[in-house]
Structures are given as C-alpha cells and as structure tokens.
Amino acid sequence: AELYLISPITEPERFLNREYFLTAQQRDIERQILGKMKAASGGRFYFTGLSGTGKSLLLYDLAMKLSYRQSVCMIHCGENGDRWKTLHKRLRRINYLSDRELTGDDPDAGDSPLCLTSYSAIFVDEAHLLTSEGLDILLKAAGQRPVIISGDTEDMIAPEELENSATQSLLQIPGLQIFRLTNRIR
C-alpha cells in the first residue's frame, strides 16, 4: 500500500523509478482517456478530486506514457518552485511551462506569443489555480490537440479564487470529458 502513497512532485525519484502503482480507478480513467485520444486524435479531459486522490500522479503517469513516442507539454499552475525541477531534468520529452507564461506574467518568458503546435498533447496540473484568461489562451493555443487537465475545486479557499478561477469556464468547454477521483490514496 505504501507504493500508492507517492506524489511525483514531492517524490520525483520514486516516480521516475516507477516505484508506485495506480489504483484501479486511476487505471480505468487512464485507459478511457488514452482510448478516446486515439479514437478522436484530440479531446478535452478533466479529472478532479479531493487532495490525496492521486490526480497529479495520474496526470504525470499519462504524460510519461505519451512522451515515449511524442513530445508533450506540462503546464503547472501556482507556485511549485524547485519541487518539480528534478522531473524537468529527467523527463526529456516533456516540456514545462508555468501558468504565468500563458498570460505573459512571467518576466523571464520573453514577449513571444504562446506556441503549442509542436506538442501532441497538453497537460495542466492544478488547474483550479488557472485564471479564466489563462484557460482561454491555453485552449486557443492548443487548437485541436488533446488537453488533459487536473484540478481540485474543493481546494479553493478564498472567494476571489473562485471568482477568478477557470473552474466555471472549464466546465463549459464543449465535449469536455469529466472524471472524478473519489478514493483517497494519501
């Protein structure tokens, strides 16, 4: 059971060494997403759940599987700092952006417009921290590429977070496939 209890963010070495398992629910969601992506060559997918249900683990596992044969992009929302730099260095076919780079609020990103055309899939972690503006920019830049989004709507505390959040806009995306993780694993 302890092998379920990892986070790719806080325990990147264990994740990279595949010292974890997905729950039956996570494996089922992963199979559905991969099958729908293959059948439709695109799609919009959103999975949510409380803290500890394995959203980030599932998202990274999907990204790692897809990155074996194609280049993918992982967009981190909120402050993750150094915690995911180990993953950046080791997962070479996964490129990383912060949500600030989406909206042009990152002073280190330069002035060039967001370009996601070289990626076969786009992943978004902690999407409940994404602004509506950031979501709009992301979806336009992604075009018909698959977008797989993970978020925790229950994690929002302040009312202004809810007002500025992309969560309500997310639920309005045409054809969005929604999955809810219910079993806490941590």
mmCIF file of C-alpha atoms in Angstrom:
data_model
loop_
_atom_site.group_PDB
_atom_site.id
_atom_site.type_symbol
_atom_site.label_atom_id
_atom_site.label_comp_id
_atom_site.label_asym_id
_atom_site.label_seq_id
_atom_site.Cartn_x
_atom_site.Cartn_y
_atom_site.Cartn_z
ATOM 1 C CA ALA A 1 0.000 0.000 0.000
ATOM 2 C CA GLU A 2 2.863 2.411 0.683
ATOM 3 C CA LEU A 3 3.706 2.389 -3.025
ATOM 4 C CA TYR A 4 0.421 4.149 -3.763
ATOM 5 C CA LEU A 5 1.393 6.923 -1.410
ATOM 6 C CA ILE A 6 3.668 8.969 -3.626
ATOM 7 C CA SER A 7 3.458 12.269 -5.369
ATOM 8 C CA PRO A 8 5.586 12.885 -8.465
ATOM 9 C CA ILE A 9 6.095 16.433 -7.188
ATOM 10 C CA THR A 10 7.337 15.607 -3.686
ATOM 11 C CA GLU A 11 8.985 12.246 -4.513
ATOM 12 C CA PRO A 12 10.249 12.617 -8.084
ATOM 13 C CA GLU A 13 12.920 9.923 -7.774
ATOM 14 C CA ARG A 14 10.383 7.284 -6.752
ATOM 15 C CA PHE A 15 8.103 8.380 -9.577
ATOM 16 C CA LEU A 16 10.906 8.295 -12.136
ATOM 17 C CA ASN A 17 11.941 4.837 -10.920
ATOM 18 C CA ARG A 18 8.298 3.698 -11.237
ATOM 19 C CA GLU A 19 8.066 2.855 -7.553
ATOM 20 C CA TYR A 20 4.309 3.322 -7.478
ATOM 21 C CA PHE A 21 1.066 1.791 -8.640
ATOM 22 C CA LEU A 22 -2.096 3.354 -9.969
ATOM 23 C CA THR A 23 -5.350 2.431 -8.273
ATOM 24 C CA ALA A 24 -7.994 0.566 -10.274
ATOM 25 C CA GLN A 25 -9.927 3.829 -10.623
ATOM 26 C CA GLN A 26 -6.857 5.691 -11.905
ATOM 27 C CA ARG A 27 -6.051 2.900 -14.396
ATOM 28 C CA ASP A 28 -9.645 2.949 -15.645
ATOM 29 C CA ILE A 29 -9.586 6.723 -16.166
ATOM 30 C CA GLU A 30 -6.208 6.459 -17.901
ATOM 31 C CA ARG A 31 -7.485 3.732 -20.263
ATOM 32 C CA GLN A 32 -10.556 5.796 -21.107
ATOM 33 C CA ILE A 33 -8.549 8.943 -21.832
ATOM 34 C CA LEU A 34 -5.929 7.151 -23.939
ATOM 35 C CA GLY A 35 -8.629 5.269 -25.856
ATOM 36 C CA LYS A 36 -10.625 8.410 -26.577
ATOM 37 C CA MET A 37 -7.499 10.300 -27.606
ATOM 38 C CA LYS A 38 -6.535 7.542 -30.008
ATOM 39 C CA ALA A 39 -10.033 7.270 -31.482
ATOM 40 C CA ALA A 40 -10.574 11.006 -31.903
ATOM 41 C CA SER A 41 -6.991 12.303 -32.189
ATOM 42 C CA GLY A 42 -7.871 15.008 -29.717
ATOM 43 C CA GLY A 43 -10.288 15.776 -26.938
ATOM 44 C CA ARG A 44 -10.615 17.725 -23.742
ATOM 45 C CA PHE A 45 -10.370 15.793 -20.477
ATOM 46 C CA TYR A 46 -10.717 16.964 -16.889
ATOM 47 C CA PHE A 47 -10.267 14.965 -13.750
ATOM 48 C CA THR A 48 -10.871 16.285 -10.304
ATOM 49 C CA GLY A 49 -10.981 15.059 -6.738
ATOM 50 C CA LEU A 50 -10.019 15.952 -3.225
ATOM 51 C CA SER A 51 -6.402 16.274 -2.128
ATOM 52 C CA GLY A 52 -4.759 12.887 -1.859
ATOM 53 C CA THR A 53 -6.806 11.119 -4.543
ATOM 54 C CA GLY A 54 -3.819 10.874 -6.912
ATOM 55 C CA LYS A 55 -4.636 13.495 -9.541
ATOM 56 C CA SER A 56 -1.035 14.596 -10.092
ATOM 57 C CA LEU A 57 0.213 11.006 -10.104
ATOM 58 C CA LEU A 58 -2.341 10.082 -12.777
ATOM 59 C CA LEU A 59 -1.565 13.210 -14.824
ATOM 60 C CA TYR A 60 2.196 12.602 -14.741
ATOM 61 C CA ASP A 61 1.771 8.903 -15.493
ATOM 62 C CA LEU A 62 -0.268 9.800 -18.584
ATOM 63 C CA ALA A 63 2.292 12.417 -19.637
ATOM 64 C CA MET A 64 5.162 9.995 -19.171
ATOM 65 C CA LYS A 65 3.426 7.293 -21.225
ATOM 66 C CA LEU A 66 2.647 9.657 -24.085
ATOM 67 C CA SER A 67 6.119 11.186 -24.014
ATOM 68 C CA TYR A 68 7.795 7.910 -25.006
ATOM 69 C CA ARG A 69 6.798 8.464 -28.637
ATOM 70 C CA GLN A 70 5.852 12.120 -28.846
ATOM 71 C CA SER A 71 6.577 15.496 -27.337
ATOM 72 C CA VAL A 72 4.095 16.774 -24.752
ATOM 73 C CA CYS A 73 3.761 19.935 -22.682
ATOM 74 C CA MET A 74 3.035 20.102 -18.952
ATOM 75 C CA ILE A 75 1.676 23.387 -17.626
ATOM 76 C CA HIS A 76 1.989 23.962 -13.895
ATOM 77 C CA CYS A 77 -0.380 26.341 -12.168
ATOM 78 C CA GLY A 78 0.513 28.043 -8.931
ATOM 79 C CA GLU A 79 3.806 28.010 -7.114
ATOM 80 C CA ASN A 80 5.650 24.714 -7.480
ATOM 81 C CA GLY A 81 9.166 26.106 -7.382
ATOM 82 C CA ASP A 82 12.043 23.684 -7.144
ATOM 83 C CA ARG A 83 9.843 20.701 -6.320
ATOM 84 C CA TRP A 84 9.373 19.725 -9.964
ATOM 85 C CA LYS A 85 12.773 20.702 -11.341
ATOM 86 C CA THR A 86 14.019 17.114 -10.941
ATOM 87 C CA LEU A 87 11.180 15.957 -13.162
ATOM 88 C CA HIS A 88 12.048 18.631 -15.726
ATOM 89 C CA LYS A 89 15.585 17.392 -15.996
ATOM 90 C CA ARG A 90 14.745 13.704 -16.296
ATOM 91 C CA LEU A 91 11.599 13.650 -18.434
ATOM 92 C CA ARG A 92 13.193 14.987 -21.588
ATOM 93 C CA ARG A 93 10.268 14.730 -23.998
ATOM 94 C CA ILE A 94 8.038 16.689 -21.639
ATOM 95 C CA ASN A 95 8.411 20.451 -21.829
ATOM 96 C CA TYR A 96 7.227 22.559 -18.933
ATOM 97 C CA LEU A 97 5.513 25.922 -18.725
ATOM 98 C CA SER A 98 4.099 27.835 -15.802
ATOM 99 C CA ASP A 99 0.650 29.357 -15.860
ATOM 100 C CA ARG A 100 2.349 32.763 -15.733
ATOM 101 C CA GLU A 101 3.908 32.014 -19.115
ATOM 102 C CA LEU A 102 0.396 31.527 -20.543
ATOM 103 C CA THR A 103 -0.728 35.006 -19.614
ATOM 104 C CA GLY A 104 2.594 36.782 -20.200
ATOM 105 C CA ASP A 105 3.063 37.480 -16.470
ATOM 106 C CA ASP A 106 6.431 35.727 -16.328
ATOM 107 C CA PRO A 107 9.240 38.286 -16.702
ATOM 108 C CA ASP A 108 11.687 35.543 -17.773
ATOM 109 C CA ALA A 109 9.479 34.217 -20.600
ATOM 110 C CA GLY A 110 10.013 36.991 -23.138
ATOM 111 C CA ASP A 111 7.404 38.577 -25.384
ATOM 112 C CA SER A 112 6.780 35.833 -27.944
ATOM 113 C CA PRO A 113 3.216 34.503 -28.142
ATOM 114 C CA LEU A 114 2.414 31.093 -26.715
ATOM 115 C CA CYS A 115 3.007 28.365 -29.275
ATOM 116 C CA LEU A 116 1.871 24.803 -28.545
ATOM 117 C CA THR A 117 1.868 23.500 -32.128
ATOM 118 C CA SER A 118 4.897 21.248 -31.666
ATOM 119 C CA TYR A 119 3.227 19.161 -28.947
ATOM 120 C CA SER A 120 0.972 16.171 -29.421
ATOM 121 C CA ALA A 121 -0.793 16.724 -26.080
ATOM 122 C CA ILE A 122 -1.044 19.416 -23.416
ATOM 123 C CA PHE A 123 -1.305 18.627 -19.696
ATOM 124 C CA VAL A 124 -2.379 21.078 -16.986
ATOM 125 C CA ASP A 125 -1.707 20.424 -13.294
ATOM 126 C CA GLU A 126 -3.527 22.288 -10.505
ATOM 127 C CA ALA A 127 -5.941 23.883 -12.980
ATOM 128 C CA HIS A 128 -8.094 25.296 -10.181
ATOM 129 C CA LEU A 129 -5.313 27.891 -9.832
ATOM 130 C CA LEU A 130 -5.546 28.865 -13.510
ATOM 131 C CA THR A 131 -7.337 32.091 -14.408
ATOM 132 C CA SER A 132 -10.127 32.217 -16.971
ATOM 133 C CA GLU A 133 -7.830 34.312 -19.169
ATOM 134 C CA GLY A 134 -5.127 31.664 -18.924
ATOM 135 C CA LEU A 135 -7.598 28.921 -19.841
ATOM 136 C CA ASP A 136 -8.781 30.848 -22.918
ATOM 137 C CA ILE A 137 -5.202 31.428 -24.079
ATOM 138 C CA LEU A 138 -4.344 27.779 -23.489
ATOM 139 C CA LEU A 139 -7.314 26.378 -25.402
ATOM 140 C CA LYS A 140 -6.727 28.687 -28.375
ATOM 141 C CA ALA A 141 -3.018 27.844 -28.491
ATOM 142 C CA ALA A 142 -3.723 24.096 -28.161
ATOM 143 C CA GLY A 143 -6.065 24.061 -31.149
ATOM 144 C CA GLN A 144 -7.249 20.502 -31.795
ATOM 145 C CA ARG A 145 -4.534 18.904 -29.662
ATOM 146 C CA PRO A 146 -5.706 16.867 -26.663
ATOM 147 C CA VAL A 147 -5.748 18.794 -23.396
ATOM 148 C CA ILE A 148 -5.730 16.790 -20.157
ATOM 149 C CA ILE A 149 -6.498 18.868 -17.083
ATOM 150 C CA SER A 150 -6.260 18.049 -13.384
ATOM 151 C CA GLY A 151 -7.708 20.231 -10.656
ATOM 152 C CA ASP A 152 -9.172 20.305 -7.183
ATOM 153 C CA THR A 153 -12.175 22.595 -6.930
ATOM 154 C CA GLU A 154 -12.524 21.798 -3.232
ATOM 155 C CA ASP A 155 -9.056 23.269 -2.601
ATOM 156 C CA MET A 156 -10.144 26.849 -3.289
ATOM 157 C CA ILE A 157 -10.413 28.781 -0.060
ATOM 158 C CA ALA A 158 -10.816 32.490 -0.760
ATOM 159 C CA PRO A 159 -13.915 33.764 -2.620
ATOM 160 C CA GLU A 160 -11.713 35.750 -5.033
ATOM 161 C CA GLU A 161 -10.027 32.496 -6.051
ATOM 162 C CA LEU A 162 -13.418 31.133 -7.056
ATOM 163 C CA GLU A 163 -14.327 34.324 -8.939
ATOM 164 C CA ASN A 164 -11.034 34.457 -10.867
ATOM 165 C CA SER A 165 -10.691 30.728 -11.357
ATOM 166 C CA ALA A 166 -11.098 28.964 -14.645
ATOM 167 C CA THR A 167 -13.147 26.216 -12.975
ATOM 168 C CA GLN A 168 -16.513 27.515 -14.156
ATOM 169 C CA SER A 169 -15.145 28.151 -17.652
ATOM 170 C CA LEU A 170 -13.624 24.687 -17.690
ATOM 171 C CA LEU A 171 -16.994 23.075 -17.174
ATOM 172 C CA GLN A 172 -18.337 24.959 -20.220
ATOM 173 C CA ILE A 173 -15.786 23.510 -22.687
ATOM 174 C CA PRO A 174 -17.702 21.731 -25.470
ATOM 175 C CA GLY A 175 -17.205 17.975 -25.389
ATOM 176 C CA LEU A 176 -15.283 18.027 -22.107
ATOM 177 C CA GLN A 177 -14.926 14.538 -20.599
ATOM 178 C CA ILE A 178 -15.085 14.793 -16.792
ATOM 179 C CA PHE A 179 -13.716 12.177 -14.394
ATOM 180 C CA ARG A 180 -13.912 12.336 -10.614
ATOM 181 C CA LEU A 181 -11.345 10.577 -8.453
ATOM 182 C CA THR A 182 -13.076 9.502 -5.262
ATOM 183 C CA ASN A 183 -10.703 7.222 -3.401
ATOM 184 C CA ARG A 184 -8.086 8.876 -1.244
ATOM 185 C CA ILE A 185 -4.741 7.157 -1.533
ATOM 186 C CA ARG A 186 -2.683 9.530 0.607
#
